[in-house]
Amino acid sequence: MTGVFEKISEALHIKKHPQEHEQKEESAEAQSPAHADATASASVITSPVFDKSKITVVFVLGGPGAGKGTQCANLVQDFGFCHLSAGDLLRAEQNRAGSEYGEMIRNCIKEGQIVPMEVTIKLLENAMRAALAEERAGEGWAEGRGRFLIDGFPRKMDQALKFDEEVCESSLVMFFTTTEDEMLKRLLERAKTSGREDDNEESIRKRFRVYKEQTMPVVEHYNEQHKVVTIDASASIEEVHEKAKTVVEELFKGEIARNVTA
Ligand SMILES: Nc1ncnc2c1ncn2[C@@H]1O[C@H](COP(=O)(O)OP(=O)(O)OP(=O)(O)O)[C@@H](O)[C@H]1O
Ligand SMILES: O=c1ccn([C@@H]2O[C@H](COP(=O)(O)O)[C@@H](O)[C@H]2O)c(=O)[nH]1
């Protein structure tokens, strides 16, 4: 029987990477799909696709409109990150001709609901592979290394657990906070030009509710792992940027203080 992940990979036109799970592929047994399903259900320890010692993953969380995307764009300029917005990847998949998930993604986004994790995680994994295959120049990208800002993900506990275990263990969570009133104001302003189907007051209220109910437990989870740096995003874009930049500088120097407010 083909696993859910394999079915989604096929549907998303995702090819298996030659380096993926090298140890598993060396084993003749592991080449049998039946065996793969059996081992998955037996919860045999799996190793992540990407090695944390080479690949830095920083999750960027915060409420809708807190300014995650804005700050990620700044940090790309500063540190040469590859910025992957889970929402952008889902919107691209929604609009991809022939996608069997298009309609489902559109509905979820409009309702502020979370798309089933298999889809989002496969899109992220695929985008990470593509970025690594580019063999980018610049700091942090030599010899199979890479640095990723994963924006607006994980939104739900199942995503967090699966990504860390099977794709790449995250190094840090940057958590941008401001008030709901401020986020609403920013999103309604963005709505004038964004063209996003969920930038309207009804969808925004739903997104706020999902954020509180499903994403806040993710922040709590990483807090328990001492991985969270909270950044007050109420200030100007440049002031928030300065704080975020310092956090990343400290991360790369190995001097970061965890579970702090920057
Ligand atoms: N510090 C800030 N002060 C004022 N406006 C801001 C600030 N940061 C971002 N904005 C503006 O607020 C809007 C939302 O920002 P952005 O798109 O970065 O948020 P986001 O957290 O990525 O939102 P979403 O989760 O909905 O994608 C944008 O129009 C942006 O220009
Ligand atoms: O992991 C994710 C991330 C996003 N979504 C859906 O996309 C929209 C928009 O996300 P933005 O980060 O604001 O661009 C979000 O409301 C969810 O519906 C998701 O399902 N899973």
PDB file of C-alpha atoms and ligand atoms in Angstrom:
ATOM      1  CA  MET A   1       0.000   0.000   0.000  1.00  0.00           C
ATOM      2  CA  THR A   2       1.314   3.425  -0.873  1.00  0.00           C
ATOM      3  CA  GLY A   3       1.670   5.821   2.090  1.00  0.00           C
ATOM      4  CA  VAL A   4      -0.119   9.171   2.362  1.00  0.00           C
ATOM      5  CA  PHE A   5       3.144  11.034   1.902  1.00  0.00           C
ATOM      6  CA  GLU A   6       3.994   9.141  -1.281  1.00  0.00           C
ATOM      7  CA  LYS A   7       0.527   9.796  -2.722  1.00  0.00           C
ATOM      8  CA  ILE A   8       0.870  13.486  -1.983  1.00  0.00           C
ATOM      9  CA  SER A   9       4.393  13.549  -3.403  1.00  0.00           C
ATOM     10  CA  GLU A  10       3.077  12.066  -6.628  1.00  0.00           C
ATOM     11  CA  ALA A  11       0.220  14.535  -6.776  1.00  0.00           C
ATOM     12  CA  LEU A  12       2.521  17.464  -6.101  1.00  0.00           C
ATOM     13  CA  HIS A  13       5.001  16.170  -8.671  1.00  0.00           C
ATOM     14  CA  ILE A  14       7.684  15.788  -6.074  1.00  0.00           C
ATOM     15  CA  LYS A  15      10.560  13.501  -6.954  1.00  0.00           C
ATOM     16  CA  LYS A  16      12.482  11.685  -4.301  1.00  0.00           C
ATOM     17  CA  HIS A  17      15.865  13.264  -3.762  1.00  0.00           C
ATOM     18  CA  PRO A  18      18.817  10.960  -4.363  1.00  0.00           C
ATOM     19  CA  GLN A  19      20.335  11.900  -1.004  1.00  0.00           C
ATOM     20  CA  GLU A  20      17.108  11.441   0.904  1.00  0.00           C
ATOM     21  CA  HIS A  21      17.405   8.905   3.667  1.00  0.00           C
ATOM     22  CA  GLU A  22      20.630   7.507   2.292  1.00  0.00           C
ATOM     23  CA  GLN A  23      20.914   4.977   5.057  1.00  0.00           C
ATOM     24  CA  LYS A  24      17.431   3.641   4.360  1.00  0.00           C
ATOM     25  CA  GLU A  25      18.104   3.309   0.643  1.00  0.00           C
ATOM     26  CA  GLU A  26      21.246   1.304   1.237  1.00  0.00           C
ATOM     27  CA  SER A  27      19.094  -1.398   2.738  1.00  0.00           C
ATOM     28  CA  ALA A  28      17.491  -3.825   0.284  1.00  0.00           C
ATOM     29  CA  GLU A  29      14.570  -4.269   2.671  1.00  0.00           C
ATOM     30  CA  ALA A  30      13.861  -0.563   2.736  1.00  0.00           C
ATOM     31  CA  GLN A  31      13.316  -0.579  -1.030  1.00  0.00           C
ATOM     32  CA  SER A  32      10.110  -2.522  -0.610  1.00  0.00           C
ATOM     33  CA  PRO A  33       7.095  -0.203  -0.221  1.00  0.00           C
ATOM     34  CA  ALA A  34       5.395  -2.842   1.873  1.00  0.00           C
ATOM     35  CA  HIS A  35       8.342  -2.884   4.207  1.00  0.00           C
ATOM     36  CA  ALA A  36       8.377   0.914   4.354  1.00  0.00           C
ATOM     37  CA  ASP A  37       4.723   0.984   5.440  1.00  0.00           C
ATOM     38  CA  ALA A  38       5.319  -1.697   8.021  1.00  0.00           C
ATOM     39  CA  THR A  39       8.273   0.122   9.524  1.00  0.00           C
ATOM     40  CA  ALA A  40       6.366   3.412   9.565  1.00  0.00           C
ATOM     41  CA  SER A  41       3.500   1.885  11.487  1.00  0.00           C
ATOM     42  CA  ALA A  42       5.921   0.190  13.856  1.00  0.00           C
ATOM     43  CA  SER A  43       7.326   3.666  14.692  1.00  0.00           C
ATOM     44  CA  VAL A  44      10.892   2.742  13.883  1.00  0.00           C
ATOM     45  CA  ILE A  45      13.150   5.728  14.539  1.00  0.00           C
ATOM     46  CA  THR A  46      13.368   7.782  11.360  1.00  0.00           C
ATOM     47  CA  SER A  47      16.092  10.271  10.596  1.00  0.00           C
ATOM     48  CA  PRO A  48      15.182  13.675   9.212  1.00  0.00           C
ATOM     49  CA  VAL A  49      15.691  14.310   5.497  1.00  0.00           C
ATOM     50  CA  PHE A  50      18.033  17.242   6.210  1.00  0.00           C
ATOM     51  CA  ASP A  51      20.857  17.202   8.688  1.00  0.00           C
ATOM     52  CA  LYS A  52      20.552  19.913  11.339  1.00  0.00           C
ATOM     53  CA  SER A  53      24.335  20.231  11.523  1.00  0.00           C
ATOM     54  CA  LYS A  54      24.281  21.550   7.928  1.00  0.00           C
ATOM     55  CA  ILE A  55      20.837  23.068   7.538  1.00  0.00           C
ATOM     56  CA  THR A  56      19.609  25.858   9.794  1.00  0.00           C
ATOM     57  CA  VAL A  57      15.841  26.129  10.055  1.00  0.00           C
ATOM     58  CA  VAL A  58      14.353  29.158  11.790  1.00  0.00           C
ATOM     59  CA  PHE A  59      10.587  29.077  12.181  1.00  0.00           C
ATOM     60  CA  VAL A  60       8.904  32.488  12.049  1.00  0.00           C
ATOM     61  CA  LEU A  61       5.629  32.651  13.935  1.00  0.00           C
ATOM     62  CA  GLY A  62       3.229  35.341  15.052  1.00  0.00           C
ATOM     63  CA  GLY A  63      -0.364  36.327  14.473  1.00  0.00           C
ATOM     64  CA  PRO A  64      -1.783  37.160  11.052  1.00  0.00           C
ATOM     65  CA  GLY A  65      -0.407  40.550  10.069  1.00  0.00           C
ATOM     66  CA  ALA A  66       2.205  40.714  12.835  1.00  0.00           C
ATOM     67  CA  GLY A  67       4.826  41.424  10.173  1.00  0.00           C
ATOM     68  CA  LYS A  68       6.465  38.022   9.676  1.00  0.00           C
ATOM     69  CA  GLY A  69       6.816  38.293   5.912  1.00  0.00           C
ATOM     70  CA  THR A  70       8.102  41.861   6.125  1.00  0.00           C
ATOM     71  CA  GLN A  71      10.820  40.913   8.601  1.00  0.00           C
ATOM     72  CA  CYS A  72      11.766  37.764   6.697  1.00  0.00           C
ATOM     73  CA  ALA A  73      12.427  39.881   3.609  1.00  0.00           C
ATOM     74  CA  ASN A  74      14.794  42.044   5.683  1.00  0.00           C
ATOM     75  CA  LEU A  75      16.605  39.045   7.132  1.00  0.00           C
ATOM     76  CA  VAL A  76      17.095  37.585   3.651  1.00  0.00           C
ATOM     77  CA  GLN A  77      19.003  40.750   2.768  1.00  0.00           C
ATOM     78  CA  ASP A  78      21.066  40.596   5.957  1.00  0.00           C
ATOM     79  CA  PHE A  79      21.952  36.912   6.101  1.00  0.00           C
ATOM     80  CA  GLY A  80      21.203  35.276   2.746  1.00  0.00           C
ATOM     81  CA  PHE A  81      18.413  33.087   4.100  1.00  0.00           C
ATOM     82  CA  CYS A  82      16.101  31.262   1.760  1.00  0.00           C
ATOM     83  CA  HIS A  83      12.664  32.540   2.795  1.00  0.00           C
ATOM     84  CA  LEU A  84       9.897  29.986   2.486  1.00  0.00           C
ATOM     85  CA  SER A  85       6.408  31.205   3.326  1.00  0.00           C
ATOM     86  CA  ALA A  86       4.110  28.238   3.883  1.00  0.00           C
ATOM     87  CA  GLY A  87       1.136  30.416   2.893  1.00  0.00           C
ATOM     88  CA  ASP A  88       2.836  31.461  -0.371  1.00  0.00           C
ATOM     89  CA  LEU A  89       3.686  27.859  -1.205  1.00  0.00           C
ATOM     90  CA  LEU A  90       0.071  26.848  -0.582  1.00  0.00           C
ATOM     91  CA  ARG A  91      -1.250  29.713  -2.716  1.00  0.00           C
ATOM     92  CA  ALA A  92       1.103  28.670  -5.541  1.00  0.00           C
ATOM     93  CA  GLU A  93      -0.082  25.075  -5.273  1.00  0.00           C
ATOM     94  CA  GLN A  94      -3.705  26.286  -5.185  1.00  0.00           C
ATOM     95  CA  ASN A  95      -3.120  28.070  -8.494  1.00  0.00           C
ATOM     96  CA  ARG A  96      -1.068  25.340 -10.141  1.00  0.00           C
ATOM     97  CA  ALA A  97      -2.951  23.984 -13.126  1.00  0.00           C
ATOM     98  CA  GLY A  98      -4.027  20.442 -12.482  1.00  0.00           C
ATOM     99  CA  SER A  99      -3.449  20.462  -8.740  1.00  0.00           C
ATOM    100  CA  GLU A 100      -5.826  18.087  -7.053  1.00  0.00           C
ATOM    101  CA  TYR A 101      -5.480  20.114  -3.871  1.00  0.00           C
ATOM    102  CA  GLY A 102      -6.333  23.516  -5.361  1.00  0.00           C
ATOM    103  CA  GLU A 103      -9.940  23.657  -4.270  1.00  0.00           C
ATOM    104  CA  MET A 104      -9.248  22.239  -0.826  1.00  0.00           C
ATOM    105  CA  ILE A 105      -6.438  24.765  -0.254  1.00  0.00           C
ATOM    106  CA  ARG A 106      -8.630  27.658  -1.429  1.00  0.00           C
ATOM    107  CA  ASN A 107     -11.373  26.691   1.029  1.00  0.00           C
ATOM    108  CA  CYS A 108      -8.984  26.273   3.927  1.00  0.00           C
ATOM    109  CA  ILE A 109      -7.348  29.637   3.289  1.00  0.00           C
ATOM    110  CA  LYS A 110     -10.653  31.471   2.952  1.00  0.00           C
ATOM    111  CA  GLU A 111     -11.891  29.915   6.189  1.00  0.00           C
ATOM    112  CA  GLY A 112      -8.557  30.479   7.941  1.00  0.00           C
ATOM    113  CA  GLN A 113      -8.238  26.738   8.499  1.00  0.00           C
ATOM    114  CA  ILE A 114      -5.022  24.751   8.406  1.00  0.00           C
ATOM    115  CA  VAL A 115      -4.381  22.665   5.301  1.00  0.00           C
ATOM    116  CA  PRO A 116      -3.596  19.002   6.137  1.00  0.00           C
ATOM    117  CA  MET A 117       0.024  18.840   7.149  1.00  0.00           C
ATOM    118  CA  GLU A 118       1.127  16.308   4.532  1.00  0.00           C
ATOM    119  CA  VAL A 119       0.527  18.822   1.752  1.00  0.00           C
ATOM    120  CA  THR A 120       2.298  21.737   3.412  1.00  0.00           C
ATOM    121  CA  ILE A 121       5.239  19.705   4.638  1.00  0.00           C
ATOM    122  CA  LYS A 122       5.821  18.170   1.210  1.00  0.00           C
ATOM    123  CA  LEU A 123       5.726  21.615  -0.394  1.00  0.00           C
ATOM    124  CA  LEU A 124       8.268  22.896   2.119  1.00  0.00           C
ATOM    125  CA  GLU A 125      10.528  19.885   1.765  1.00  0.00           C
ATOM    126  CA  ASN A 126      10.436  20.201  -2.000  1.00  0.00           C
ATOM    127  CA  ALA A 127      11.238  23.917  -1.863  1.00  0.00           C
ATOM    128  CA  MET A 128      14.153  23.255   0.501  1.00  0.00           C
ATOM    129  CA  ARG A 129      15.541  20.656  -1.878  1.00  0.00           C
ATOM    130  CA  ALA A 130      15.193  23.028  -4.800  1.00  0.00           C
ATOM    131  CA  ALA A 131      17.057  25.782  -2.931  1.00  0.00           C
ATOM    132  CA  LEU A 132      19.859  23.408  -1.954  1.00  0.00           C
ATOM    133  CA  ALA A 133      20.106  22.106  -5.532  1.00  0.00           C
ATOM    134  CA  GLU A 134      20.765  25.672  -6.709  1.00  0.00           C
ATOM    135  CA  GLU A 135      24.095  25.491  -4.850  1.00  0.00           C
ATOM    136  CA  ARG A 136      23.797  29.117  -3.896  1.00  0.00           C
ATOM    137  CA  ALA A 137      26.829  31.256  -3.309  1.00  0.00           C
ATOM    138  CA  GLY A 138      27.231  33.203  -0.117  1.00  0.00           C
ATOM    139  CA  GLU A 139      27.686  32.667   3.553  1.00  0.00           C
ATOM    140  CA  GLY A 140      25.945  29.643   4.941  1.00  0.00           C
ATOM    141  CA  TRP A 141      25.510  27.856   1.610  1.00  0.00           C
ATOM    142  CA  ALA A 142      28.857  26.134   0.976  1.00  0.00           C
ATOM    143  CA  GLU A 143      29.321  22.364   0.933  1.00  0.00           C
ATOM    144  CA  GLY A 144      25.679  21.357   1.155  1.00  0.00           C
ATOM    145  CA  ARG A 145      24.877  23.845   3.886  1.00  0.00           C
ATOM    146  CA  GLY A 146      21.776  26.032   3.887  1.00  0.00           C
ATOM    147  CA  ARG A 147      19.750  28.445   5.995  1.00  0.00           C
ATOM    148  CA  PHE A 148      15.990  28.720   5.844  1.00  0.00           C
ATOM    149  CA  LEU A 149      13.421  31.077   7.305  1.00  0.00           C
ATOM    150  CA  ILE A 150      10.175  29.154   7.365  1.00  0.00           C
ATOM    151  CA  ASP A 151       7.460  31.753   7.655  1.00  0.00           C
ATOM    152  CA  GLY A 152       3.993  31.036   9.061  1.00  0.00           C
ATOM    153  CA  PHE A 153       4.770  27.433   9.894  1.00  0.00           C
ATOM    154  CA  PRO A 154       4.248  25.278  11.919  1.00  0.00           C
ATOM    155  CA  ARG A 155       0.702  26.465  12.593  1.00  0.00           C
ATOM    156  CA  LYS A 156      -0.419  23.323  14.372  1.00  0.00           C
ATOM    157  CA  MET A 157       1.180  20.766  16.679  1.00  0.00           C
ATOM    158  CA  ASP A 158       1.060  17.868  14.218  1.00  0.00           C
ATOM    159  CA  GLN A 159       3.054  19.912  11.696  1.00  0.00           C
ATOM    160  CA  ALA A 160       5.660  20.872  14.272  1.00  0.00           C
ATOM    161  CA  LEU A 161       6.256  17.324  15.422  1.00  0.00           C
ATOM    162  CA  LYS A 162       6.371  15.853  11.947  1.00  0.00           C
ATOM    163  CA  PHE A 163       8.632  18.505  10.447  1.00  0.00           C
ATOM    164  CA  ASP A 164      11.168  18.327  13.279  1.00  0.00           C
ATOM    165  CA  GLU A 165      11.203  14.567  13.236  1.00  0.00           C
ATOM    166  CA  GLU A 166      11.103  13.842   9.532  1.00  0.00           C
ATOM    167  CA  VAL A 167      12.305  16.896   7.625  1.00  0.00           C
ATOM    168  CA  CYS A 168      14.766  18.897   9.708  1.00  0.00           C
ATOM    169  CA  GLU A 169      14.937  19.783  13.351  1.00  0.00           C
ATOM    170  CA  SER A 170      14.410  23.500  13.786  1.00  0.00           C
ATOM    171  CA  SER A 171      17.038  25.613  15.527  1.00  0.00           C
ATOM    172  CA  LEU A 172      14.982  28.579  16.625  1.00  0.00           C
ATOM    173  CA  VAL A 173      11.507  30.104  16.668  1.00  0.00           C
ATOM    174  CA  MET A 174      11.228  33.847  16.142  1.00  0.00           C
ATOM    175  CA  PHE A 175       7.876  34.845  17.552  1.00  0.00           C
ATOM    176  CA  PHE A 176       6.548  38.255  16.518  1.00  0.00           C
ATOM    177  CA  THR A 177       3.833  39.688  18.745  1.00  0.00           C
ATOM    178  CA  THR A 178       1.547  42.671  18.696  1.00  0.00           C
ATOM    179  CA  THR A 179      -2.089  43.370  19.535  1.00  0.00           C
ATOM    180  CA  GLU A 180      -5.036  42.048  17.597  1.00  0.00           C
ATOM    181  CA  ASP A 181      -6.167  45.612  16.902  1.00  0.00           C
ATOM    182  CA  GLU A 182      -2.810  46.425  15.335  1.00  0.00           C
ATOM    183  CA  MET A 183      -2.819  43.219  13.264  1.00  0.00           C
ATOM    184  CA  LEU A 184      -6.347  43.923  12.043  1.00  0.00           C
ATOM    185  CA  LYS A 185      -5.376  47.467  11.090  1.00  0.00           C
ATOM    186  CA  ARG A 186      -2.311  46.262   9.173  1.00  0.00           C
ATOM    187  CA  LEU A 187      -4.216  43.523   7.363  1.00  0.00           C
ATOM    188  CA  LEU A 188      -7.060  45.809   6.324  1.00  0.00           C
ATOM    189  CA  GLU A 189      -4.497  48.219   4.945  1.00  0.00           C
ATOM    190  CA  ARG A 190      -2.706  45.359   3.154  1.00  0.00           C
ATOM    191  CA  ALA A 191      -6.072  44.235   1.742  1.00  0.00           C
ATOM    192  CA  LYS A 192      -6.181  47.341  -0.461  1.00  0.00           C
ATOM    193  CA  THR A 193      -3.397  45.903  -2.618  1.00  0.00           C
ATOM    194  CA  SER A 194      -2.732  42.275  -1.660  1.00  0.00           C
ATOM    195  CA  GLY A 195      -5.478  40.587  -3.654  1.00  0.00           C
ATOM    196  CA  ARG A 196      -5.570  37.917  -0.946  1.00  0.00           C
ATOM    197  CA  GLU A 197      -8.937  36.213  -0.541  1.00  0.00           C
ATOM    198  CA  ASP A 198      -8.413  36.045   3.215  1.00  0.00           C
ATOM    199  CA  ASP A 199      -7.592  39.732   3.730  1.00  0.00           C
ATOM    200  CA  ASN A 200     -11.154  40.671   4.690  1.00  0.00           C
ATOM    201  CA  GLU A 201     -12.532  41.181   8.175  1.00  0.00           C
ATOM    202  CA  GLU A 202     -14.512  37.939   8.304  1.00  0.00           C
ATOM    203  CA  SER A 203     -11.549  35.755   7.266  1.00  0.00           C
ATOM    204  CA  ILE A 204      -9.165  37.728   9.464  1.00  0.00           C
ATOM    205  CA  ARG A 205     -11.327  37.079  12.572  1.00  0.00           C
ATOM    206  CA  LYS A 206     -11.330  33.374  11.745  1.00  0.00           C
ATOM    207  CA  ARG A 207      -7.548  33.423  11.304  1.00  0.00           C
ATOM    208  CA  PHE A 208      -7.160  35.089  14.710  1.00  0.00           C
ATOM    209  CA  ARG A 209      -9.233  32.328  16.307  1.00  0.00           C
ATOM    210  CA  VAL A 210      -7.256  29.523  14.649  1.00  0.00           C
ATOM    211  CA  TYR A 211      -4.027  31.242  15.615  1.00  0.00           C
ATOM    212  CA  LYS A 212      -5.032  31.332  19.293  1.00  0.00           C
ATOM    213  CA  GLU A 213      -6.436  27.829  19.393  1.00  0.00           C
ATOM    214  CA  GLN A 214      -3.953  25.959  17.222  1.00  0.00           C
ATOM    215  CA  THR A 215      -0.773  27.969  16.784  1.00  0.00           C
ATOM    216  CA  MET A 216      -0.281  29.221  20.329  1.00  0.00           C
ATOM    217  CA  PRO A 217       0.153  25.629  21.594  1.00  0.00           C
ATOM    218  CA  VAL A 218       2.991  25.284  19.058  1.00  0.00           C
ATOM    219  CA  VAL A 219       4.715  28.330  20.551  1.00  0.00           C
ATOM    220  CA  GLU A 220       4.226  26.798  24.003  1.00  0.00           C
ATOM    221  CA  HIS A 221       5.729  23.530  22.783  1.00  0.00           C
ATOM    222  CA  TYR A 222       8.862  25.276  21.542  1.00  0.00           C
ATOM    223  CA  ASN A 223       8.973  27.382  24.684  1.00  0.00           C
ATOM    224  CA  GLU A 224       9.299  24.163  26.640  1.00  0.00           C
ATOM    225  CA  GLN A 225      12.234  23.293  24.371  1.00  0.00           C
ATOM    226  CA  HIS A 226      13.786  26.734  25.069  1.00  0.00           C
ATOM    227  CA  LYS A 227      13.760  27.612  21.393  1.00  0.00           C
ATOM    228  CA  VAL A 228      11.627  30.758  21.357  1.00  0.00           C
ATOM    229  CA  VAL A 229      12.738  34.354  21.053  1.00  0.00           C
ATOM    230  CA  THR A 230       9.789  36.731  21.328  1.00  0.00           C
ATOM    231  CA  ILE A 231      10.060  40.007  19.451  1.00  0.00           C
ATOM    232  CA  ASP A 232       7.652  42.875  20.070  1.00  0.00           C
ATOM    233  CA  ALA A 233       6.450  43.711  16.575  1.00  0.00           C
ATOM    234  CA  SER A 234       4.424  46.777  17.572  1.00  0.00           C
ATOM    235  CA  ALA A 235       7.207  49.199  16.759  1.00  0.00           C
ATOM    236  CA  SER A 236       8.194  50.512  13.331  1.00  0.00           C
ATOM    237  CA  ILE A 237       9.371  48.072  10.667  1.00  0.00           C
ATOM    238  CA  GLU A 238      12.957  49.300  11.065  1.00  0.00           C
ATOM    239  CA  GLU A 239      12.944  48.997  14.868  1.00  0.00           C
ATOM    240  CA  VAL A 240      11.552  45.485  14.686  1.00  0.00           C
ATOM    241  CA  HIS A 241      14.137  44.667  12.042  1.00  0.00           C
ATOM    242  CA  GLU A 242      17.016  45.777  14.276  1.00  0.00           C
ATOM    243  CA  LYS A 243      15.825  43.437  17.042  1.00  0.00           C
ATOM    244  CA  ALA A 244      15.322  40.540  14.660  1.00  0.00           C
ATOM    245  CA  LYS A 245      18.748  41.078  13.134  1.00  0.00           C
ATOM    246  CA  THR A 246      20.416  40.955  16.540  1.00  0.00           C
ATOM    247  CA  VAL A 247      18.635  37.700  17.325  1.00  0.00           C
ATOM    248  CA  VAL A 248      19.909  36.060  14.138  1.00  0.00           C
ATOM    249  CA  GLU A 249      23.437  37.401  14.659  1.00  0.00           C
ATOM    250  CA  GLU A 250      23.413  35.791  18.082  1.00  0.00           C
ATOM    251  CA  LEU A 251      22.063  32.542  16.658  1.00  0.00           C
ATOM    252  CA  PHE A 252      24.906  32.280  14.177  1.00  0.00           C
ATOM    253  CA  LYS A 253      27.463  33.206  16.831  1.00  0.00           C
ATOM    254  CA  GLY A 254      26.028  30.457  19.008  1.00  0.00           C
ATOM    255  CA  GLU A 255      25.327  32.990  21.726  1.00  0.00           C
ATOM    256  CA  ILE A 256      21.588  33.182  21.611  1.00  0.00           C
ATOM    257  CA  ALA A 257      19.586  33.356  24.835  1.00  0.00           C
ATOM    258  CA  ARG A 258      16.461  31.222  24.519  1.00  0.00           C
ATOM    259  CA  ASN A 259      12.919  31.924  25.666  1.00  0.00           C
ATOM    260  CA  VAL A 260      13.640  35.608  25.951  1.00  0.00           C
ATOM    261  CA  THR A 261      11.987  38.769  24.743  1.00  0.00           C
ATOM    262  CA  ALA A 262      14.309  40.619  22.396  1.00  0.00           C
TER     263      ALA A 262
HETATM  264  N1  LIG B   1       6.151  47.078  12.166  1.00  0.00           N
HETATM  265  C1  LIG B   1       5.189  47.410  11.300  1.00  0.00           C
HETATM  266  N2  LIG B   1       4.535  48.575  11.400  1.00  0.00           N
HETATM  267  C2  LIG B   1       3.554  48.916  10.534  1.00  0.00           C
HETATM  268  N3  LIG B   1       3.161  48.137   9.505  1.00  0.00           N
HETATM  269  C3  LIG B   1       3.787  46.949   9.350  1.00  0.00           C
HETATM  270  C4  LIG B   1       4.825  46.525  10.242  1.00  0.00           C
HETATM  271  N4  LIG B   1       5.245  45.315   9.842  1.00  0.00           N
HETATM  272  C5  LIG B   1       4.513  44.993   8.767  1.00  0.00           C
HETATM  273  N5  LIG B   1       3.649  45.974   8.471  1.00  0.00           N
HETATM  274  C6  LIG B   1       2.658  45.979   7.391  1.00  0.00           C
HETATM  275  O1  LIG B   1       1.584  45.144   7.846  1.00  0.00           O
HETATM  276  C7  LIG B   1       1.104  44.323   6.794  1.00  0.00           C
HETATM  277  C8  LIG B   1       1.265  42.865   7.209  1.00  0.00           C
HETATM  278  O2  LIG B   1       2.633  42.549   7.252  1.00  0.00           O
HETATM  279  P1  LIG B   1       3.147  41.142   6.774  1.00  0.00           P
HETATM  280  O3  LIG B   1       2.547  40.808   5.467  1.00  0.00           O
HETATM  281  O4  LIG B   1       4.618  41.148   6.879  1.00  0.00           O
HETATM  282  O5  LIG B   1       2.501  40.241   7.931  1.00  0.00           O
HETATM  283  P2  LIG B   1       2.479  38.690   8.134  1.00  0.00           P
HETATM  284  O6  LIG B   1       2.683  38.440   9.564  1.00  0.00           O
HETATM  285  O7  LIG B   1       3.423  38.029   7.185  1.00  0.00           O
HETATM  286  O8  LIG B   1       0.970  38.379   7.715  1.00  0.00           O
HETATM  287  P3  LIG B   1       0.282  37.007   7.263  1.00  0.00           P
HETATM  288  O9  LIG B   1       0.480  36.039   8.348  1.00  0.00           O
HETATM  289  O10 LIG B   1      -1.142  37.402   7.095  1.00  0.00           O
HETATM  290  O11 LIG B   1       0.904  36.617   5.972  1.00  0.00           O
HETATM  291  C9  LIG B   1       1.909  44.687   5.559  1.00  0.00           C
HETATM  292  O12 LIG B   1       1.159  45.570   4.789  1.00  0.00           O
HETATM  293  C10 LIG B   1       3.153  45.367   6.108  1.00  0.00           C
HETATM  294  O13 LIG B   1       3.680  46.338   5.255  1.00  0.00           O
HETATM  295  O1  LIG B   2       1.290  25.891   7.539  1.00  0.00           O
HETATM  296  C1  LIG B   2       0.349  26.530   7.049  1.00  0.00           C
HETATM  297  C2  LIG B   2       0.438  27.873   6.696  1.00  0.00           C
HETATM  298  C3  LIG B   2      -0.637  28.503   6.147  1.00  0.00           C
HETATM  299  N1  LIG B   2      -1.795  27.831   5.960  1.00  0.00           N
HETATM  300  C4  LIG B   2      -2.978  28.485   5.346  1.00  0.00           C
HETATM  301  O2  LIG B   2      -2.590  29.611   4.593  1.00  0.00           O
HETATM  302  C5  LIG B   2      -3.235  30.766   5.105  1.00  0.00           C
HETATM  303  C6  LIG B   2      -2.413  31.975   4.875  1.00  0.00           C
HETATM  304  O3  LIG B   2      -1.166  31.849   5.562  1.00  0.00           O
HETATM  305  P1  LIG B   2      -0.202  33.127   5.693  1.00  0.00           P
HETATM  306  O4  LIG B   2       0.936  32.686   6.545  1.00  0.00           O
HETATM  307  O5  LIG B   2      -1.016  34.197   6.343  1.00  0.00           O
HETATM  308  O6  LIG B   2       0.214  33.503   4.325  1.00  0.00           O
HETATM  309  C7  LIG B   2      -3.537  30.413   6.557  1.00  0.00           C
HETATM  310  O7  LIG B   2      -4.574  31.196   7.118  1.00  0.00           O
HETATM  311  C8  LIG B   2      -3.939  28.957   6.401  1.00  0.00           C
HETATM  312  O8  LIG B   2      -5.253  28.838   5.888  1.00  0.00           O
HETATM  313  C9  LIG B   2      -1.894  26.518   6.307  1.00  0.00           C
HETATM  314  O9  LIG B   2      -2.935  25.885   6.137  1.00  0.00           O
HETATM  315  N2  LIG B   2      -0.813  25.886   6.842  1.00  0.00           N
END
